[in-house]
């Protein structure tokens, strides 16, 4: 029997991709105004290079997400051969603030109110500090703190999805066994693989109706939905 329903955050409960794209575009435009000799294309190329390098270090466990966040604009300015000064800090602050304010919950998040009787929580990768651009700040800004009973963030645990440990910690906080928990996420690699390996019921939310072909048993979700409202049907099929 399922006793806890746990969710991913970005791409599952909130549209972070759109917010990120808007913040990136407006930040690049601002930098171009301040440094007219540098094209927006050059900035975009440098940004991709920097993020690829930083996320490789994140994946290798050499950096935390908070360290990636704090380093990205300094690395960007170094890549563009710009002086590390107050402008860099102002741009970083602008970007983080614009990203946060651009976040929107998906309309189907109303399903949280229908999960009465279940422990409802979030498991997410990211920073756990008080910075504007942290998962903790995002959860609070979106008003999710009052709608969930537990929040498990990789920056706090020290382990990122799809590592089984973070899923087990979330289950412990919900006071359930992994087999008594359902986990819903939009990433096969981070969410489905992790939940399956932890022994949870896995649900892939495929909002874009993409054709996804699992390459292994770990990548095969127990259920696939296009809306969070369908989670109720998944629960019904299990509980009955």
PDB file of C-alpha atoms in Angstrom:
ATOM      1  CA  UNK A   1       0.000   0.000   0.000  1.00  0.00           C
ATOM      2  CA  UNK A   2       1.261   3.469  -0.892  1.00  0.00           C
ATOM      3  CA  UNK A   3       1.467   5.802   2.092  1.00  0.00           C
ATOM      4  CA  UNK A   4       3.676   8.606   0.712  1.00  0.00           C
ATOM      5  CA  UNK A   5       3.604  10.470  -2.588  1.00  0.00           C
ATOM      6  CA  UNK A   6       6.852  12.286  -3.344  1.00  0.00           C
ATOM      7  CA  UNK A   7       7.584  14.654  -6.218  1.00  0.00           C
ATOM      8  CA  UNK A   8      10.512  16.081  -8.114  1.00  0.00           C
ATOM      9  CA  UNK A   9      10.452  19.913  -8.284  1.00  0.00           C
ATOM     10  CA  UNK A  10      11.830  21.324 -11.566  1.00  0.00           C
ATOM     11  CA  UNK A  11       9.888  20.221 -14.626  1.00  0.00           C
ATOM     12  CA  UNK A  12       7.445  18.309 -12.456  1.00  0.00           C
ATOM     13  CA  UNK A  13       5.826  20.830 -10.127  1.00  0.00           C
ATOM     14  CA  UNK A  14       7.183  24.044 -11.656  1.00  0.00           C
ATOM     15  CA  UNK A  15       8.169  25.262 -15.112  1.00  0.00           C
ATOM     16  CA  UNK A  16      11.808  26.035 -14.441  1.00  0.00           C
ATOM     17  CA  UNK A  17      12.888  25.776 -18.093  1.00  0.00           C
ATOM     18  CA  UNK A  18      10.826  28.795 -19.163  1.00  0.00           C
ATOM     19  CA  UNK A  19      11.947  30.831 -16.145  1.00  0.00           C
ATOM     20  CA  UNK A  20      15.579  29.937 -16.831  1.00  0.00           C
ATOM     21  CA  UNK A  21      15.340  30.880 -20.519  1.00  0.00           C
ATOM     22  CA  UNK A  22      13.800  34.262 -19.705  1.00  0.00           C
ATOM     23  CA  UNK A  23      16.419  35.001 -17.038  1.00  0.00           C
ATOM     24  CA  UNK A  24      19.265  34.013 -19.365  1.00  0.00           C
ATOM     25  CA  UNK A  25      17.934  36.143 -22.236  1.00  0.00           C
ATOM     26  CA  UNK A  26      17.405  39.250 -20.127  1.00  0.00           C
ATOM     27  CA  UNK A  27      20.778  38.862 -18.403  1.00  0.00           C
ATOM     28  CA  UNK A  28      22.590  38.522 -21.735  1.00  0.00           C
ATOM     29  CA  UNK A  29      20.814  41.622 -23.039  1.00  0.00           C
ATOM     30  CA  UNK A  30      21.851  43.561 -19.953  1.00  0.00           C
ATOM     31  CA  UNK A  31      25.462  42.455 -20.338  1.00  0.00           C
ATOM     32  CA  UNK A  32      25.434  43.450 -24.005  1.00  0.00           C
ATOM     33  CA  UNK A  33      24.296  46.955 -23.068  1.00  0.00           C
ATOM     34  CA  UNK A  34      27.099  47.244 -20.542  1.00  0.00           C
ATOM     35  CA  UNK A  35      29.692  45.669 -22.839  1.00  0.00           C
ATOM     36  CA  UNK A  36      28.586  46.577 -26.408  1.00  0.00           C
ATOM     37  CA  UNK A  37      31.778  45.173 -27.900  1.00  0.00           C
ATOM     38  CA  UNK A  38      30.692  41.644 -26.950  1.00  0.00           C
ATOM     39  CA  UNK A  39      27.920  40.016 -28.959  1.00  0.00           C
ATOM     40  CA  UNK A  40      25.054  38.098 -27.419  1.00  0.00           C
ATOM     41  CA  UNK A  41      26.194  35.074 -29.426  1.00  0.00           C
ATOM     42  CA  UNK A  42      29.656  35.257 -27.847  1.00  0.00           C
ATOM     43  CA  UNK A  43      28.071  35.442 -24.396  1.00  0.00           C
ATOM     44  CA  UNK A  44      25.824  32.469 -25.140  1.00  0.00           C
ATOM     45  CA  UNK A  45      28.762  30.383 -26.362  1.00  0.00           C
ATOM     46  CA  UNK A  46      30.813  31.248 -23.281  1.00  0.00           C
ATOM     47  CA  UNK A  47      27.842  30.472 -21.047  1.00  0.00           C
ATOM     48  CA  UNK A  48      27.464  26.999 -22.569  1.00  0.00           C
ATOM     49  CA  UNK A  49      31.189  26.319 -22.218  1.00  0.00           C
ATOM     50  CA  UNK A  50      31.198  27.398 -18.583  1.00  0.00           C
ATOM     51  CA  UNK A  51      28.133  25.366 -17.667  1.00  0.00           C
ATOM     52  CA  UNK A  52      29.423  22.270 -19.388  1.00  0.00           C
ATOM     53  CA  UNK A  53      32.669  22.519 -17.446  1.00  0.00           C
ATOM     54  CA  UNK A  54      30.989  23.248 -14.104  1.00  0.00           C
ATOM     55  CA  UNK A  55      28.399  20.512 -14.448  1.00  0.00           C
ATOM     56  CA  UNK A  56      31.089  17.995 -15.321  1.00  0.00           C
ATOM     57  CA  UNK A  57      32.715  18.859 -12.000  1.00  0.00           C
ATOM     58  CA  UNK A  58      29.323  18.632 -10.286  1.00  0.00           C
ATOM     59  CA  UNK A  59      28.736  15.183 -11.753  1.00  0.00           C
ATOM     60  CA  UNK A  60      32.184  14.085 -10.633  1.00  0.00           C
ATOM     61  CA  UNK A  61      31.442  15.203  -7.096  1.00  0.00           C
ATOM     62  CA  UNK A  62      34.103  17.917  -7.163  1.00  0.00           C
ATOM     63  CA  UNK A  63      31.603  20.759  -6.725  1.00  0.00           C
ATOM     64  CA  UNK A  64      28.252  21.171  -5.009  1.00  0.00           C
ATOM     65  CA  UNK A  65      25.333  22.838  -6.765  1.00  0.00           C
ATOM     66  CA  UNK A  66      25.791  25.898  -4.563  1.00  0.00           C
ATOM     67  CA  UNK A  67      29.435  26.106  -5.657  1.00  0.00           C
ATOM     68  CA  UNK A  68      28.419  25.751  -9.307  1.00  0.00           C
ATOM     69  CA  UNK A  69      25.911  28.562  -8.884  1.00  0.00           C
ATOM     70  CA  UNK A  70      28.386  30.828  -7.121  1.00  0.00           C
ATOM     71  CA  UNK A  71      31.116  30.212  -9.711  1.00  0.00           C
ATOM     72  CA  UNK A  72      29.187  30.513 -12.977  1.00  0.00           C
ATOM     73  CA  UNK A  73      29.341  34.297 -13.479  1.00  0.00           C
ATOM     74  CA  UNK A  74      32.969  34.572 -12.409  1.00  0.00           C
ATOM     75  CA  UNK A  75      33.798  31.800 -14.881  1.00  0.00           C
ATOM     76  CA  UNK A  76      31.690  33.533 -17.541  1.00  0.00           C
ATOM     77  CA  UNK A  77      33.542  36.806 -17.097  1.00  0.00           C
ATOM     78  CA  UNK A  78      36.882  35.012 -17.188  1.00  0.00           C
ATOM     79  CA  UNK A  79      35.809  33.220 -20.382  1.00  0.00           C
ATOM     80  CA  UNK A  80      34.874  36.581 -21.938  1.00  0.00           C
ATOM     81  CA  UNK A  81      38.074  38.196 -20.631  1.00  0.00           C
ATOM     82  CA  UNK A  82      36.123  40.741 -18.588  1.00  0.00           C
ATOM     83  CA  UNK A  83      37.272  42.134 -15.234  1.00  0.00           C
ATOM     84  CA  UNK A  84      35.840  40.505 -12.131  1.00  0.00           C
ATOM     85  CA  UNK A  85      34.111  43.520 -10.612  1.00  0.00           C
ATOM     86  CA  UNK A  86      30.869  44.850  -9.191  1.00  0.00           C
ATOM     87  CA  UNK A  87      29.107  44.492 -12.529  1.00  0.00           C
ATOM     88  CA  UNK A  88      29.611  40.743 -12.374  1.00  0.00           C
ATOM     89  CA  UNK A  89      27.997  40.574  -8.941  1.00  0.00           C
ATOM     90  CA  UNK A  90      25.100  42.765 -10.066  1.00  0.00           C
ATOM     91  CA  UNK A  91      24.474  40.580 -13.102  1.00  0.00           C
ATOM     92  CA  UNK A  92      24.570  37.441 -10.989  1.00  0.00           C
ATOM     93  CA  UNK A  93      22.077  38.928  -8.534  1.00  0.00           C
ATOM     94  CA  UNK A  94      19.841  40.084 -11.393  1.00  0.00           C
ATOM     95  CA  UNK A  95      19.886  36.647 -13.001  1.00  0.00           C
ATOM     96  CA  UNK A  96      19.053  34.777  -9.804  1.00  0.00           C
ATOM     97  CA  UNK A  97      16.268  37.183  -8.871  1.00  0.00           C
ATOM     98  CA  UNK A  98      14.770  37.114 -12.382  1.00  0.00           C
ATOM     99  CA  UNK A  99      14.886  33.327 -12.443  1.00  0.00           C
ATOM    100  CA  UNK A 100      13.076  33.050  -9.126  1.00  0.00           C
ATOM    101  CA  UNK A 101      10.350  35.552  -9.995  1.00  0.00           C
ATOM    102  CA  UNK A 102       9.816  33.851 -13.371  1.00  0.00           C
ATOM    103  CA  UNK A 103       8.994  30.478 -11.840  1.00  0.00           C
ATOM    104  CA  UNK A 104       5.437  29.255 -12.181  1.00  0.00           C
ATOM    105  CA  UNK A 105       3.684  26.179 -10.841  1.00  0.00           C
ATOM    106  CA  UNK A 106       1.989  23.958 -13.405  1.00  0.00           C
ATOM    107  CA  UNK A 107      -1.798  24.140 -13.165  1.00  0.00           C
ATOM    108  CA  UNK A 108      -2.049  20.450 -12.300  1.00  0.00           C
ATOM    109  CA  UNK A 109      -0.173  20.984  -9.018  1.00  0.00           C
ATOM    110  CA  UNK A 110      -3.672  21.357  -7.553  1.00  0.00           C
ATOM    111  CA  UNK A 111      -3.510  17.558  -7.295  1.00  0.00           C
ATOM    112  CA  UNK A 112      -1.533  18.058  -4.065  1.00  0.00           C
ATOM    113  CA  UNK A 113      -4.733  19.095  -2.297  1.00  0.00           C
ATOM    114  CA  UNK A 114      -6.390  15.851  -3.373  1.00  0.00           C
ATOM    115  CA  UNK A 115      -3.742  13.632  -1.801  1.00  0.00           C
ATOM    116  CA  UNK A 116      -5.408  13.619   1.581  1.00  0.00           C
ATOM    117  CA  UNK A 117      -4.314  10.739   3.738  1.00  0.00           C
ATOM    118  CA  UNK A 118      -0.893  10.536   2.079  1.00  0.00           C
ATOM    119  CA  UNK A 119       2.400  12.001   3.198  1.00  0.00           C
ATOM    120  CA  UNK A 120       3.301  14.496   0.452  1.00  0.00           C
ATOM    121  CA  UNK A 121       6.910  15.528  -0.092  1.00  0.00           C
ATOM    122  CA  UNK A 122       9.551  16.718  -2.534  1.00  0.00           C
ATOM    123  CA  UNK A 123      12.927  15.234  -3.454  1.00  0.00           C
ATOM    124  CA  UNK A 124      15.072  17.575  -5.535  1.00  0.00           C
ATOM    125  CA  UNK A 125      18.647  18.176  -6.624  1.00  0.00           C
ATOM    126  CA  UNK A 126      20.108  21.587  -5.872  1.00  0.00           C
ATOM    127  CA  UNK A 127      21.316  23.991  -3.215  1.00  0.00           C
ATOM    128  CA  UNK A 128      19.796  24.045   0.261  1.00  0.00           C
ATOM    129  CA  UNK A 129      21.018  27.448   1.450  1.00  0.00           C
ATOM    130  CA  UNK A 130      19.208  30.784   1.817  1.00  0.00           C
ATOM    131  CA  UNK A 131      20.462  32.121  -1.548  1.00  0.00           C
ATOM    132  CA  UNK A 132      17.863  33.481  -3.976  1.00  0.00           C
ATOM    133  CA  UNK A 133      18.752  30.691  -6.390  1.00  0.00           C
ATOM    134  CA  UNK A 134      18.351  27.623  -4.191  1.00  0.00           C
ATOM    135  CA  UNK A 135      15.766  24.864  -4.115  1.00  0.00           C
ATOM    136  CA  UNK A 136      14.768  25.961  -0.635  1.00  0.00           C
ATOM    137  CA  UNK A 137      14.046  29.511  -1.859  1.00  0.00           C
ATOM    138  CA  UNK A 138      12.132  28.176  -4.859  1.00  0.00           C
ATOM    139  CA  UNK A 139       9.898  25.974  -2.705  1.00  0.00           C
ATOM    140  CA  UNK A 140       9.134  28.887  -0.401  1.00  0.00           C
ATOM    141  CA  UNK A 141       8.582  31.368  -3.239  1.00  0.00           C
ATOM    142  CA  UNK A 142       6.140  29.024  -4.972  1.00  0.00           C
ATOM    143  CA  UNK A 143       4.123  28.521  -1.805  1.00  0.00           C
ATOM    144  CA  UNK A 144       4.872  24.821  -1.688  1.00  0.00           C
ATOM    145  CA  UNK A 145       6.141  24.796   1.908  1.00  0.00           C
ATOM    146  CA  UNK A 146       2.565  24.883   3.197  1.00  0.00           C
ATOM    147  CA  UNK A 147       1.444  22.132   0.821  1.00  0.00           C
ATOM    148  CA  UNK A 148       3.995  19.436   1.655  1.00  0.00           C
ATOM    149  CA  UNK A 149       5.111  17.577   4.757  1.00  0.00           C
ATOM    150  CA  UNK A 150       8.763  16.968   3.851  1.00  0.00           C
ATOM    151  CA  UNK A 151      11.479  18.447   1.664  1.00  0.00           C
ATOM    152  CA  UNK A 152      14.663  16.559   0.800  1.00  0.00           C
ATOM    153  CA  UNK A 153      17.328  18.509  -1.091  1.00  0.00           C
ATOM    154  CA  UNK A 154      20.604  17.076  -2.362  1.00  0.00           C
ATOM    155  CA  UNK A 155      22.577  20.057  -1.066  1.00  0.00           C
ATOM    156  CA  UNK A 156      21.493  19.194   2.456  1.00  0.00           C
ATOM    157  CA  UNK A 157      21.976  15.436   2.148  1.00  0.00           C
ATOM    158  CA  UNK A 158      25.260  15.598   0.233  1.00  0.00           C
ATOM    159  CA  UNK A 159      24.035  13.089  -2.362  1.00  0.00           C
ATOM    160  CA  UNK A 160      22.336  13.842  -5.681  1.00  0.00           C
ATOM    161  CA  UNK A 161      19.655  11.929  -7.538  1.00  0.00           C
ATOM    162  CA  UNK A 162      19.780   9.253  -8.896  1.00  0.00           C
ATOM    163  CA  UNK A 163      21.779   8.008  -5.901  1.00  0.00           C
ATOM    164  CA  UNK A 164      19.590   5.696  -3.841  1.00  0.00           C
ATOM    165  CA  UNK A 165      20.620   7.347  -0.566  1.00  0.00           C
ATOM    166  CA  UNK A 166      18.634  10.539  -1.141  1.00  0.00           C
ATOM    167  CA  UNK A 167      15.457   8.558  -1.860  1.00  0.00           C
ATOM    168  CA  UNK A 168      15.957   6.493   1.286  1.00  0.00           C
ATOM    169  CA  UNK A 169      16.391   9.634   3.394  1.00  0.00           C
ATOM    170  CA  UNK A 170      13.135  11.006   1.970  1.00  0.00           C
ATOM    171  CA  UNK A 171      11.335   7.761   2.841  1.00  0.00           C
ATOM    172  CA  UNK A 172      12.723   7.867   6.366  1.00  0.00           C
ATOM    173  CA  UNK A 173      11.444  11.408   6.767  1.00  0.00           C
ATOM    174  CA  UNK A 174       8.022  10.289   5.558  1.00  0.00           C
ATOM    175  CA  UNK A 175       8.227   7.348   7.986  1.00  0.00           C
ATOM    176  CA  UNK A 176       7.539   4.831   5.230  1.00  0.00           C
ATOM    177  CA  UNK A 177       9.373   1.974   3.578  1.00  0.00           C
ATOM    178  CA  UNK A 178      10.491   2.601  -0.046  1.00  0.00           C
ATOM    179  CA  UNK A 179       7.856   0.135  -1.293  1.00  0.00           C
ATOM    180  CA  UNK A 180       5.227   2.276   0.455  1.00  0.00           C
ATOM    181  CA  UNK A 181       6.230   5.380  -1.502  1.00  0.00           C
ATOM    182  CA  UNK A 182       5.442   6.654  -4.989  1.00  0.00           C
ATOM    183  CA  UNK A 183       7.823   9.066  -6.700  1.00  0.00           C
ATOM    184  CA  UNK A 184       6.889  11.293  -9.641  1.00  0.00           C
ATOM    185  CA  UNK A 185       9.492  13.028 -11.805  1.00  0.00           C
ATOM    186  CA  UNK A 186      10.226  14.160 -15.360  1.00  0.00           C
ATOM    187  CA  UNK A 187      13.763  12.792 -15.720  1.00  0.00           C
ATOM    188  CA  UNK A 188      14.350   9.143 -16.544  1.00  0.00           C
ATOM    189  CA  UNK A 189      17.988   9.270 -15.460  1.00  0.00           C
ATOM    190  CA  UNK A 190      17.566  11.230 -12.232  1.00  0.00           C
ATOM    191  CA  UNK A 191      14.048  10.351 -11.138  1.00  0.00           C
ATOM    192  CA  UNK A 192      12.967   7.027 -12.586  1.00  0.00           C
ATOM    193  CA  UNK A 193      16.322   5.263 -12.275  1.00  0.00           C
ATOM    194  CA  UNK A 194      16.764   6.498  -8.712  1.00  0.00           C
ATOM    195  CA  UNK A 195      13.242   5.613  -7.588  1.00  0.00           C
ATOM    196  CA  UNK A 196      13.406   2.168  -9.177  1.00  0.00           C
ATOM    197  CA  UNK A 197      16.729   1.346  -7.579  1.00  0.00           C
ATOM    198  CA  UNK A 198      15.391   2.493  -4.215  1.00  0.00           C
ATOM    199  CA  UNK A 199      12.409   0.163  -4.537  1.00  0.00           C
ATOM    200  CA  UNK A 200       9.748   2.866  -4.877  1.00  0.00           C
ATOM    201  CA  UNK A 201       6.848   2.977  -7.323  1.00  0.00           C
ATOM    202  CA  UNK A 202       8.086   5.221 -10.144  1.00  0.00           C
ATOM    203  CA  UNK A 203       5.943   7.568 -12.225  1.00  0.00           C
ATOM    204  CA  UNK A 204       7.313   9.474 -15.211  1.00  0.00           C
ATOM    205  CA  UNK A 205       5.519  12.689 -16.065  1.00  0.00           C
ATOM    206  CA  UNK A 206       5.984  13.249 -19.782  1.00  0.00           C
ATOM    207  CA  UNK A 207       4.465  16.693 -20.324  1.00  0.00           C
ATOM    208  CA  UNK A 208       5.736  17.030 -23.896  1.00  0.00           C
ATOM    209  CA  UNK A 209       4.531  13.573 -24.975  1.00  0.00           C
ATOM    210  CA  UNK A 210       8.049  12.716 -26.118  1.00  0.00           C
ATOM    211  CA  UNK A 211       8.822   9.244 -27.412  1.00  0.00           C
ATOM    212  CA  UNK A 212      11.059   7.735 -24.752  1.00  0.00           C
ATOM    213  CA  UNK A 213      12.659   4.326 -25.133  1.00  0.00           C
ATOM    214  CA  UNK A 214      14.080   2.916 -21.874  1.00  0.00           C
ATOM    215  CA  UNK A 215      17.451   1.243 -22.398  1.00  0.00           C
ATOM    216  CA  UNK A 216      17.371  -0.801 -19.206  1.00  0.00           C
ATOM    217  CA  UNK A 217      14.976  -2.099 -16.564  1.00  0.00           C
ATOM    218  CA  UNK A 218      16.020   0.733 -14.239  1.00  0.00           C
ATOM    219  CA  UNK A 219      14.828   3.249 -16.842  1.00  0.00           C
ATOM    220  CA  UNK A 220      11.354   1.711 -17.156  1.00  0.00           C
ATOM    221  CA  UNK A 221       8.789   3.638 -15.083  1.00  0.00           C
ATOM    222  CA  UNK A 222       5.959   1.775 -13.411  1.00  0.00           C
ATOM    223  CA  UNK A 223       3.586   4.396 -14.804  1.00  0.00           C
ATOM    224  CA  UNK A 224       3.790   7.211 -17.357  1.00  0.00           C
ATOM    225  CA  UNK A 225       1.448  10.211 -17.172  1.00  0.00           C
ATOM    226  CA  UNK A 226       1.074  13.485 -19.071  1.00  0.00           C
ATOM    227  CA  UNK A 227      -0.581  15.345 -16.195  1.00  0.00           C
ATOM    228  CA  UNK A 228      -0.232  15.173 -12.429  1.00  0.00           C
ATOM    229  CA  UNK A 229      -3.987  14.622 -12.198  1.00  0.00           C
ATOM    230  CA  UNK A 230      -3.355  11.114 -13.572  1.00  0.00           C
ATOM    231  CA  UNK A 231      -1.357  10.274 -10.451  1.00  0.00           C
ATOM    232  CA  UNK A 232      -4.676   9.751  -8.685  1.00  0.00           C
ATOM    233  CA  UNK A 233      -5.555   6.992 -11.152  1.00  0.00           C
ATOM    234  CA  UNK A 234      -2.137   5.392 -10.633  1.00  0.00           C
ATOM    235  CA  UNK A 235      -2.725   5.376  -6.885  1.00  0.00           C
ATOM    236  CA  UNK A 236      -6.204   3.953  -7.384  1.00  0.00           C
ATOM    237  CA  UNK A 237      -4.916   1.059  -9.448  1.00  0.00           C
ATOM    238  CA  UNK A 238      -2.404   0.176  -6.736  1.00  0.00           C
ATOM    239  CA  UNK A 239      -4.603   0.630  -3.696  1.00  0.00           C
ATOM    240  CA  UNK A 240      -7.471  -1.318  -5.211  1.00  0.00           C
TER     241      UNK A 240
END
